Tab-separated table of C-alpha atoms and ligand atoms in Angstrom:
chain	number	residue	atom	x	y	z
D	1	UNK	CA	-22.542	-5.587	17.873
D	2	UNK	CA	-19.034	-7.568	18.139
D	3	UNK	CA	-17.179	-7.071	15.213
D	4	UNK	CA	-15.449	-10.370	13.405
D	5	UNK	CA	-12.795	-10.412	10.892
D	6	UNK	CA	-10.881	-13.081	9.008
D	7	UNK	CA	-7.515	-12.659	7.344
D	8	UNK	CA	-7.039	-15.089	4.430
D	9	UNK	CA	-3.310	-15.399	3.123
D	10	UNK	CA	-2.078	-17.526	0.855
D	11	UNK	CA	0.639	-20.063	1.475
D	12	UNK	CA	3.785	-19.563	-0.549
D	13	UNK	CA	1.031	-18.303	-3.438
D	14	UNK	CA	3.441	-18.320	-6.598
D	15	UNK	CA	5.265	-21.662	-5.642
D	16	UNK	CA	1.768	-23.162	-4.573
D	17	UNK	CA	0.109	-22.487	-7.600
D	18	UNK	CA	3.144	-23.613	-9.530
D	19	UNK	CA	2.973	-27.243	-7.528
D	20	UNK	CA	-0.793	-27.618	-8.318
D	21	UNK	CA	-0.040	-27.567	-12.184
D	22	UNK	CA	3.099	-29.391	-12.246
D	23	UNK	CA	2.944	-31.791	-9.981
D	24	UNK	CA	6.473	-33.277	-10.415
D	25	UNK	CA	6.636	-29.974	-8.571
D	26	UNK	CA	5.098	-31.280	-5.427
D	27	UNK	CA	6.994	-31.706	-2.280
D	28	UNK	CA	9.976	-30.005	-3.624
D	29	UNK	CA	11.965	-27.148	-2.954
D	30	UNK	CA	10.483	-24.634	-5.801
D	31	UNK	CA	11.739	-21.118	-6.347
D	32	UNK	CA	9.803	-18.967	-8.177
D	33	UNK	CA	12.088	-16.146	-10.168
D	34	UNK	CA	15.254	-15.751	-10.144
D	35	UNK	CA	15.990	-17.941	-12.988
D	36	UNK	CA	18.874	-15.544	-14.468
D	37	UNK	CA	21.988	-15.406	-12.151
D	38	UNK	CA	21.113	-12.173	-11.091
D	39	UNK	CA	17.648	-12.429	-10.851
D	40	UNK	CA	15.923	-12.170	-7.330
D	41	UNK	CA	13.779	-15.170	-5.811
D	42	UNK	CA	9.660	-13.205	-5.687
D	43	UNK	CA	8.402	-16.342	-3.070
D	44	UNK	CA	9.732	-20.275	-2.764
D	45	UNK	CA	7.752	-23.302	-1.476
D	46	UNK	CA	7.791	-24.384	1.729
D	47	UNK	CA	10.461	-27.311	1.382
D	48	UNK	CA	12.611	-24.890	0.009
D	49	UNK	CA	12.528	-22.796	3.042
D	50	UNK	CA	13.536	-25.383	5.217
D	51	UNK	CA	16.772	-24.797	3.495
D	52	UNK	CA	16.492	-20.810	4.806
D	53	UNK	CA	15.499	-19.951	1.482
D	54	UNK	CA	13.148	-16.476	1.482
D	55	UNK	CA	11.572	-13.502	-0.995
D	56	UNK	CA	13.484	-11.372	-2.140
D	57	UNK	CA	16.829	-13.420	-1.618
D	58	UNK	CA	19.229	-12.880	-4.437
D	59	UNK	CA	19.227	-16.416	-7.391
D	60	UNK	CA	22.673	-17.029	-6.578
D	61	UNK	CA	22.441	-16.925	-2.624
D	62	UNK	CA	19.315	-19.460	-2.613
D	63	UNK	CA	21.108	-21.964	-4.801
D	64	UNK	CA	23.837	-22.051	-2.557
D	65	UNK	CA	21.665	-22.715	0.269
D	66	UNK	CA	19.803	-25.261	-1.752
D	67	UNK	CA	21.790	-26.622	-4.831
D	68	UNK	CA	18.970	-29.346	-5.662
D	69	UNK	CA	16.214	-26.043	-5.759
D	70	UNK	CA	14.151	-25.958	-8.983
D	71	UNK	CA	13.444	-22.238	-10.363
D	72	UNK	CA	10.533	-21.468	-11.895
D	73	UNK	CA	10.015	-18.201	-14.261
D	74	UNK	CA	7.497	-15.995	-13.212
D	75	UNK	CA	3.965	-16.521	-14.767
D	76	UNK	CA	2.056	-13.278	-13.938
D	77	UNK	CA	-0.827	-13.908	-16.036
D	78	UNK	CA	-1.590	-17.076	-14.288
D	79	UNK	CA	-1.082	-15.826	-11.087
D	80	UNK	CA	-3.318	-12.854	-11.402
D	81	UNK	CA	-5.933	-15.580	-13.119
D	82	UNK	CA	-5.906	-17.932	-9.905
D	83	UNK	CA	-5.847	-14.765	-7.419
D	84	UNK	CA	-9.331	-13.554	-9.312
D	85	UNK	CA	-10.826	-17.232	-9.238
D	86	UNK	CA	-9.868	-16.997	-5.119
D	87	UNK	CA	-11.180	-14.279	-4.872
D	88	UNK	CA	-14.519	-14.947	-6.238
D	89	UNK	CA	-14.525	-18.100	-4.370
D	90	UNK	CA	-14.012	-16.385	-0.980
D	91	UNK	CA	-16.634	-13.787	-2.201
D	92	UNK	CA	-19.256	-16.651	-1.705
D	93	UNK	CA	-18.609	-16.477	2.003
D	94	UNK	CA	-19.413	-12.819	2.717
D	95	UNK	CA	-20.553	-10.350	0.590
D	96	UNK	CA	-17.755	-7.906	2.330
D	97	UNK	CA	-14.863	-9.135	0.780
D	98	UNK	CA	-11.855	-7.030	1.075
D	99	UNK	CA	-9.425	-7.735	-1.177
D	100	UNK	CA	-5.677	-6.596	0.023
D	101	UNK	CA	-2.934	-7.519	-2.324
D	102	UNK	CA	-2.430	-10.731	-4.651
D	103	UNK	CA	-2.757	-13.475	-2.296
D	104	UNK	CA	-4.767	-11.714	0.721
D	105	UNK	CA	-7.903	-10.480	1.534
D	106	UNK	CA	-10.112	-9.905	4.865
D	107	UNK	CA	-13.640	-11.214	4.887
D	108	UNK	CA	-15.970	-9.576	7.437
D	109	UNK	CA	-17.432	-12.083	9.069
D	110	UNK	CA	-19.717	-9.405	11.647
D	111	UNK	CA	-23.184	-10.811	12.448
D	112	UNK	CA	-22.838	-13.990	10.694
D	113	UNK	CA	-21.162	-15.382	14.158
D	114	UNK	CA	-24.917	-17.118	15.122
D	115	UNK	CA	-25.027	-18.931	11.626
D	116	UNK	CA	-21.508	-20.094	11.228
D	117	UNK	CA	-21.015	-22.419	14.154
D	118	UNK	CA	-17.534	-22.245	15.003
D	119	UNK	CA	-15.337	-19.526	13.387
D	120	UNK	CA	-12.848	-22.783	13.310
D	121	UNK	CA	-14.745	-24.835	11.007
D	122	UNK	CA	-15.901	-22.045	8.754
D	123	UNK	CA	-12.337	-21.090	8.498
D	124	UNK	CA	-11.765	-24.925	7.149
D	125	UNK	CA	-14.122	-24.739	4.701
D	126	UNK	CA	-13.043	-21.924	3.281
D	127	UNK	CA	-9.091	-23.518	3.393
D	128	UNK	CA	-10.947	-27.117	1.746
D	129	UNK	CA	-12.935	-24.982	-0.832
D	130	UNK	CA	-10.026	-23.090	-2.221
D	131	UNK	CA	-7.540	-26.169	-2.234
D	132	UNK	CA	-9.788	-28.201	-3.776
D	133	UNK	CA	-10.927	-25.554	-6.552
D	134	UNK	CA	-7.345	-23.715	-6.986
D	135	UNK	CA	-4.794	-26.277	-5.583
D	136	UNK	CA	-3.840	-22.865	-3.326
D	137	UNK	CA	-3.615	-23.766	0.602
D	138	UNK	CA	-3.998	-20.828	2.948
D	139	UNK	CA	-3.766	-19.218	5.959
D	140	UNK	CA	-6.810	-17.850	8.062
D	141	UNK	CA	-6.369	-15.528	11.393
D	142	UNK	CA	-9.196	-14.158	13.019
D	143	UNK	CA	-9.629	-11.548	15.492
D	144	UNK	CA	-12.105	-8.720	15.854
D	145	UNK	CA	-10.293	-6.395	13.684
D	146	UNK	CA	-8.688	-6.471	10.500
D	147	UNK	CA	-5.395	-5.632	12.170
D	148	UNK	CA	-5.032	-8.505	14.720
D	149	UNK	CA	-6.533	-10.600	11.994
D	150	UNK	CA	-3.968	-10.097	9.823
D	151	UNK	CA	-1.343	-10.676	12.190
D	152	UNK	CA	-3.230	-14.180	13.684
D	153	UNK	CA	-2.791	-15.592	9.794
D	154	UNK	CA	0.928	-15.414	10.350
D	155	UNK	CA	0.977	-17.421	13.197
D	156	UNK	CA	0.510	-20.762	12.123
D	157	UNK	CA	1.565	-21.159	8.454
D	158	UNK	CA	0.679	-23.180	6.430
D	159	UNK	CA	-2.629	-24.189	6.111
D	160	UNK	CA	-3.249	-23.078	10.063
D	161	UNK	CA	-6.090	-21.037	11.639
D	162	UNK	CA	-5.495	-19.037	14.513
D	163	UNK	CA	-7.931	-17.316	17.034
D	164	UNK	CA	-7.960	-14.357	18.910
D	165	UNK	CA	-10.660	-14.336	21.208
D	166	UNK	CA	-12.304	-11.504	21.869
D	167	UNK	CA	-10.560	-9.318	25.255
D	168	UNK	CA	-7.244	-10.857	24.179
D	169	UNK	CA	-6.063	-8.608	21.789
D	170	UNK	CA	-3.720	-6.707	23.752
D	171	UNK	CA	-2.481	-9.723	25.652
D	172	UNK	CA	-1.903	-11.246	22.169
D	173	UNK	CA	-0.077	-8.265	20.820
D	174	UNK	CA	1.989	-7.797	24.092
D	175	UNK	CA	3.459	-11.869	23.211
D	176	UNK	CA	5.102	-10.543	19.721
D	177	UNK	CA	7.930	-9.341	18.606
D	178	UNK	CA	8.699	-5.528	17.043
D	179	UNK	CA	9.367	-7.246	13.599
D	180	UNK	CA	6.067	-8.730	13.605
D	181	UNK	CA	3.935	-5.756	14.074
D	182	UNK	CA	2.799	-4.531	10.649
D	183	UNK	CA	3.000	-1.533	9.605
D	184	UNK	CA	6.456	-0.852	11.723
D	185	UNK	CA	9.169	-0.968	8.932
D	186	UNK	CA	12.930	-1.275	9.642
D	187	UNK	CA	12.997	2.411	9.486
D	188	UNK	CA	10.722	2.558	12.626
D	189	UNK	CA	12.542	-0.649	14.255
D	190	UNK	CA	15.582	1.499	13.962
D	191	UNK	CA	14.273	4.588	15.492
D	192	UNK	CA	12.986	3.162	18.687
D	193	UNK	CA	16.393	1.307	18.535
D	194	UNK	CA	18.133	4.304	19.162
D	195	UNK	CA	15.987	5.197	22.548
D	196	UNK	CA	16.649	1.481	23.090
D	197	UNK	CA	13.278	0.179	22.682
D	198	UNK	CA	13.585	-3.431	21.386
D	199	UNK	CA	10.369	-5.019	22.529
D	200	UNK	CA	6.549	-4.616	22.220
D	201	UNK	CA	6.272	-4.435	25.986
D	202	UNK	CA	8.650	-1.655	25.924
D	203	UNK	CA	6.363	0.014	23.599
D	204	UNK	CA	3.473	-0.387	25.785
D	205	UNK	CA	5.360	1.621	28.574
D	206	UNK	CA	5.455	4.644	26.186
D	207	UNK	CA	3.121	7.458	26.057
D	208	UNK	CA	1.590	8.003	23.000
D	209	UNK	CA	2.891	11.285	23.090
D	210	UNK	CA	6.518	9.716	23.628
D	211	UNK	CA	5.914	7.398	20.780
D	212	UNK	CA	5.144	10.482	18.181
D	213	UNK	CA	8.402	12.072	19.258
D	214	UNK	CA	10.165	9.295	18.142
D	215	UNK	CA	8.285	8.017	15.321
D	216	UNK	CA	6.478	11.101	13.803
D	217	UNK	CA	2.821	11.794	14.419
D	218	UNK	CA	0.787	9.432	12.352
D	219	UNK	CA	3.306	6.140	13.141
D	220	UNK	CA	3.355	7.073	16.942
D	221	UNK	CA	-0.506	7.006	16.938
D	222	UNK	CA	-0.444	3.763	14.900
D	223	UNK	CA	2.132	1.994	16.715
D	224	UNK	CA	0.559	2.826	20.373
D	225	UNK	CA	-2.729	1.814	19.322
D	226	UNK	CA	-1.431	-1.137	17.390
D	227	UNK	CA	0.720	-2.902	20.491
D	228	UNK	CA	-2.450	-2.705	22.244
D	229	UNK	CA	-4.549	-4.352	19.832
D	230	UNK	CA	-6.836	-1.581	18.710
D	231	UNK	CA	-6.999	-1.107	15.189
D	232	UNK	CA	-5.128	1.757	13.952
D	233	UNK	CA	-7.234	1.494	10.829
D	234	UNK	CA	-4.534	0.117	8.369
D	235	UNK	CA	-6.701	-1.286	6.318
D	236	UNK	CA	-9.727	0.940	6.085
D	237	UNK	CA	-11.687	0.679	2.337
D	238	UNK	CA	-11.665	4.031	0.880
D	239	UNK	CA	-13.819	5.206	-1.785
D	240	UNK	CA	-13.550	3.642	-5.897
D	241	UNK	CA	-10.757	5.386	-7.385
D	242	UNK	CA	-10.932	8.415	-9.198
D	243	UNK	CA	-9.254	11.328	-10.377
D	244	UNK	CA	-8.914	14.697	-9.257
D	245	UNK	CA	-8.284	17.974	-11.315
D	246	UNK	CA	-8.436	21.467	-12.110
D	247	UNK	CA	-7.977	23.371	-15.282
D	248	UNK	CA	-7.496	27.293	-16.366
D	249	UNK	CA	-8.621	28.426	-19.651
D	250	UNK	CA	-6.447	31.903	-20.090
D	251	UNK	CA	-8.237	34.782	-21.434
D	252	UNK	CA	-5.628	35.079	-24.333
D	253	UNK	CA	-3.831	32.360	-25.510
D	254	UNK	CA	-0.396	32.315	-23.841
D	255	UNK	CA	3.636	31.277	-24.422
D	256	UNK	CA	4.845	32.826	-21.581
D	257	UNK	CA	6.643	30.274	-19.552
D	258	UNK	CA	6.382	32.308	-16.746
D	259	UNK	CA	2.897	32.497	-16.583
D	260	UNK	CA	2.359	28.524	-17.490
D	261	UNK	CA	4.684	27.855	-14.838
D	262	UNK	CA	2.802	30.248	-12.122
D	263	UNK	CA	-0.405	28.287	-13.456
D	264	UNK	CA	0.768	24.921	-12.790
D	265	UNK	CA	2.061	25.546	-9.391
D	266	UNK	CA	-1.699	27.256	-8.751
D	267	UNK	CA	-3.526	24.146	-10.104
D	268	UNK	CA	-0.656	22.005	-8.292
D	269	UNK	CA	-1.829	23.625	-5.071
D	270	UNK	CA	-5.505	23.321	-5.612
D	271	UNK	CA	-5.350	19.724	-6.541
D	272	UNK	CA	-3.089	18.333	-3.438
D	273	UNK	CA	-5.738	20.763	-1.340
D	274	UNK	CA	-8.143	18.488	-2.907
D	275	UNK	CA	-6.676	15.327	-2.033
D	276	UNK	CA	-6.229	16.267	1.535
D	277	UNK	CA	-9.742	17.775	1.831
D	278	UNK	CA	-10.970	13.700	0.755
D	279	UNK	CA	-7.854	12.397	2.554
D	280	UNK	CA	-6.519	10.533	-0.047
D	281	UNK	CA	-3.021	10.283	-1.874
D	282	UNK	CA	-2.239	11.020	-5.671
D	283	UNK	CA	-0.405	7.919	-7.511
D	284	UNK	CA	0.436	9.934	-10.799
D	285	UNK	CA	0.713	13.349	-11.816
D	286	UNK	CA	-0.905	14.240	-15.531
D	287	UNK	CA	-1.120	17.397	-17.271
D	288	UNK	CA	-3.572	18.861	-20.394
D	289	UNK	CA	-2.516	20.761	-22.731
D	290	UNK	CA	-5.164	22.577	-25.114
D	291	UNK	CA	-3.689	24.825	-28.314
D	292	UNK	CA	-5.173	27.952	-29.670
D	293	UNK	CA	-6.399	25.500	-32.401
D	294	UNK	CA	-8.071	23.730	-30.014
D	295	UNK	CA	-5.857	20.374	-30.365
D	296	UNK	CA	-4.588	19.004	-27.445
D	297	UNK	CA	-2.521	16.869	-25.786
D	298	UNK	CA	-2.250	15.142	-22.301
D	299	UNK	CA	0.684	12.908	-20.238
D	300	UNK	CA	0.814	11.580	-16.951
D	301	UNK	CA	3.175	9.932	-14.723
D	302	UNK	CA	2.330	7.044	-12.287
D	303	UNK	CA	4.150	6.975	-8.795
D	304	UNK	CA	3.137	7.590	-5.388
D	305	UNK	CA	5.677	10.359	-4.647
D	306	UNK	CA	5.056	12.287	-7.630
D	307	UNK	CA	2.173	13.662	-6.183
D	308	UNK	CA	2.751	13.501	-2.263
D	309	UNK	CA	2.569	17.187	-2.289
D	310	UNK	CA	1.778	20.324	-4.678
D	311	UNK	CA	5.698	20.928	-4.444
D	312	UNK	CA	6.583	17.534	-6.097
D	313	UNK	CA	3.236	17.924	-8.480
D	314	UNK	CA	4.381	20.829	-9.860
D	315	UNK	CA	7.810	19.897	-10.334
D	316	UNK	CA	6.184	16.681	-12.536
D	317	UNK	CA	3.738	18.311	-14.834
D	318	UNK	CA	6.708	21.093	-15.258
D	319	UNK	CA	8.733	18.490	-16.627
D	320	UNK	CA	5.751	17.298	-18.506
D	321	UNK	CA	5.214	20.433	-20.364
D	322	UNK	CA	8.433	20.855	-21.379
D	323	UNK	CA	8.825	17.390	-22.906
D	324	UNK	CA	5.903	17.660	-25.561
D	325	UNK	CA	5.474	21.688	-25.499
D	326	UNK	CA	7.698	23.417	-28.536
D	327	UNK	CA	7.694	26.092	-26.539
D	328	UNK	CA	6.438	28.579	-29.297
D	329	UNK	CA	2.890	27.550	-29.870
D	330	UNK	CA	0.264	29.285	-27.920
D	331	UNK	CA	-1.889	27.551	-25.156
D	332	UNK	CA	-5.210	27.942	-24.627
D	333	UNK	CA	-5.963	25.826	-21.687
D	334	UNK	CA	-3.761	24.192	-19.166
D	335	UNK	CA	-5.108	21.640	-16.705
D	336	UNK	CA	-3.320	19.572	-13.925
D	337	UNK	CA	-4.709	15.947	-12.704
D	338	UNK	CA	-3.873	13.478	-10.249
D	339	UNK	CA	-5.440	9.674	-10.021
D	340	UNK	CA	-6.309	8.796	-6.491
D	341	UNK	CA	-5.662	5.721	-4.487
D	342	UNK	CA	-8.218	3.389	-3.857
D	343	UNK	CA	-6.498	0.920	-2.285
D	344	UNK	CA	-5.897	0.266	1.281
D	345	UNK	CA	-4.240	2.960	3.880
D	346	UNK	CA	-1.186	0.082	3.857
D	347	UNK	CA	0.045	2.572	1.095
D	348	UNK	CA	-0.009	5.589	3.273
D	349	UNK	CA	2.597	4.439	5.351
D	350	UNK	CA	4.847	3.420	3.465
D	351	UNK	CA	4.571	6.464	1.251
D	352	UNK	CA	7.181	8.744	1.883
D	353	UNK	CA	10.715	7.271	0.700
D	354	UNK	CA	12.230	9.847	2.052
D	355	UNK	CA	11.812	12.693	4.603
D	356	UNK	CA	12.135	15.552	2.443
D	357	UNK	CA	8.493	14.606	0.731
D	358	UNK	CA	6.847	13.588	3.841
D	359	UNK	CA	8.031	16.961	5.649
D	360	UNK	CA	6.652	18.855	2.131
D	361	UNK	CA	3.752	17.613	2.470
D	362	UNK	CA	3.247	17.840	6.033
D	363	UNK	CA	3.815	21.726	5.859
D	364	UNK	CA	1.658	21.910	2.915
D	365	UNK	CA	-1.130	20.174	4.991
D	366	UNK	CA	-0.439	22.427	8.095
D	367	UNK	CA	-1.104	25.431	5.344
D	368	UNK	CA	-4.342	23.472	4.477
D	369	UNK	CA	-5.342	23.110	7.699
D	370	UNK	CA	-5.017	27.079	8.364
D	371	UNK	CA	-6.035	27.858	4.972
D	372	UNK	CA	-9.574	26.258	6.470
D	373	UNK	CA	-9.558	28.433	9.207
D	374	UNK	CA	-10.041	31.167	7.048
D	375	UNK	CA	-6.427	32.432	6.681
D	376	UNK	CA	-5.725	32.613	2.861
D	377	UNK	CA	-1.971	31.229	2.171
D	378	UNK	CA	-1.549	30.388	-1.638
D	379	UNK	CA	1.723	32.220	-2.146
D	380	UNK	CA	4.068	30.018	-4.325
D	381	UNK	CA	7.004	30.541	-1.818
D	382	UNK	CA	5.014	28.780	0.917
D	383	UNK	CA	5.192	25.749	-1.286
D	384	UNK	CA	8.565	25.711	-1.110
D	385	UNK	CA	10.495	26.438	1.996
D	386	UNK	CA	13.261	27.767	0.043
D	387	UNK	CA	11.289	30.249	-1.996
D	388	UNK	CA	12.552	28.390	-5.097
D	389	UNK	CA	9.624	27.415	-7.666
D	390	UNK	CA	12.178	26.597	-10.027
R	401	LIG	P1	3.246	-13.141	0.499
R	401	LIG	O1	2.131	-13.338	0.914
R	401	LIG	O2	4.090	-12.032	1.226
R	401	LIG	O3	4.283	-14.346	0.696
R	401	LIG	P2	3.922	-16.232	-0.017
R	401	LIG	O4	2.065	-16.053	0.126
R	401	LIG	O5	4.593	-16.227	-0.907
R	401	LIG	O6	4.108	-16.860	1.640
R	401	LIG	P3	3.191	-16.769	2.586
R	401	LIG	O7	3.139	-18.078	2.981
R	401	LIG	O8	4.634	-16.130	4.048
R	401	LIG	O9	2.564	-15.500	2.420
R	401	LIG	O10	3.055	-12.720	-1.102
R	401	LIG	C1	2.540	-13.362	-1.694
R	401	LIG	C2	3.609	-12.769	-3.428
R	401	LIG	O11	3.913	-12.057	-3.468
R	401	LIG	C3	4.097	-14.255	-3.472
R	401	LIG	O12	3.807	-15.956	-3.134
R	401	LIG	C4	5.200	-13.543	-4.479
R	401	LIG	C5	4.759	-11.932	-4.620
R	401	LIG	N1	6.051	-11.632	-3.656
R	401	LIG	C6	6.870	-10.877	-4.490
R	401	LIG	O13	6.864	-10.611	-5.751
R	401	LIG	N2	7.791	-10.705	-4.119
R	401	LIG	C7	8.060	-10.327	-3.117
R	401	LIG	O14	9.374	-9.698	-1.662
R	401	LIG	C8	6.780	-10.830	-1.920
R	401	LIG	C9	7.712	-10.786	-0.204
R	401	LIG	C10	6.166	-11.653	-2.422
R	402	LIG	MG1	1.256	-15.318	1.445
């Protein structure tokens, strides 16, 4: 069956709904955020964009470009409430709704083709419904995969509808600029530039292997598919969020830091291997401690980098231990856990802020695969190439 996806993205989301609730701001250049001199603009109305203002711009710069601009404080509760309302309205159009951020979602319309008349007609109905009920305006990209639909929704903003007919995915992508290729960041573009690759056409002339050599395996494969309009699987829905944990009850209560740390390292490794087994990523690091008298505590820190590898997780839970443990109360049980991402793979591509973490995860993944094939490598040394687990 031919697949059909709509990608819906609100136009200047925070700014538009501010204009909807305060009619005096309509038609005017509105910046949301950046009301303090040192602040940053989160977004701005399309009227402000004509002055060259954009998301992420420091307020002082926006003021210089657009002195008559109106700066509004961020009202996150209002934006979240409106987003919720929009998502439930969108859900009336298909049971298969996949929200990917506060202001965007995919609608899987596969199988509905027969009933919906033209896609464009349906897109217009969606736009009208959302605008009537919430004042938000939006753009819709339509295509055979989530990936091309996502790129298409940017083509005719604001209030746009852009359709990529089946079979035209590759030619559509080949006409894009590299900076339009979603998922390829600045770092990736620079790496390509170092090889004198600056256009999508040039990327199309590279083999998958070549791209992998330049960008690494994951990103190389991603880009090879993306420029061909083949869905690189960036927006797959994964299972619900849950946590993965492992704990050890000691045969005798422990106060030795050496034993506790060794145990934390082993538990971290088990937990991370479980995330690899499930092909998910941890987004927090947690510890649980039960004392001899059965009193207990737990503690966690949020952050993807804290649970990207067993090495990283171990460092986090170790520091959590010493934050709370007085070093002399005997410990009966110790446990390590991570919460697991339930959002799109979007996060995975942007997971590694620096190379060391990426390398560590890759190394551990290699060990994990070897173990799956029957090897038994669990030595702490392997978790850290320098053999330093402190
Ligand atoms: P976007 O969809 O990226 O931007 P937008 O809806 O404002 O404008 P566009 O018409 O180009 O889609 O982001 C959605 C909201 O997320 C945006 O209204 C404000 C917020 N946001 C930030 O807080 N910081 C940012 O850097 C960006 C890009 C967005
Ligand atoms: Mg938007």
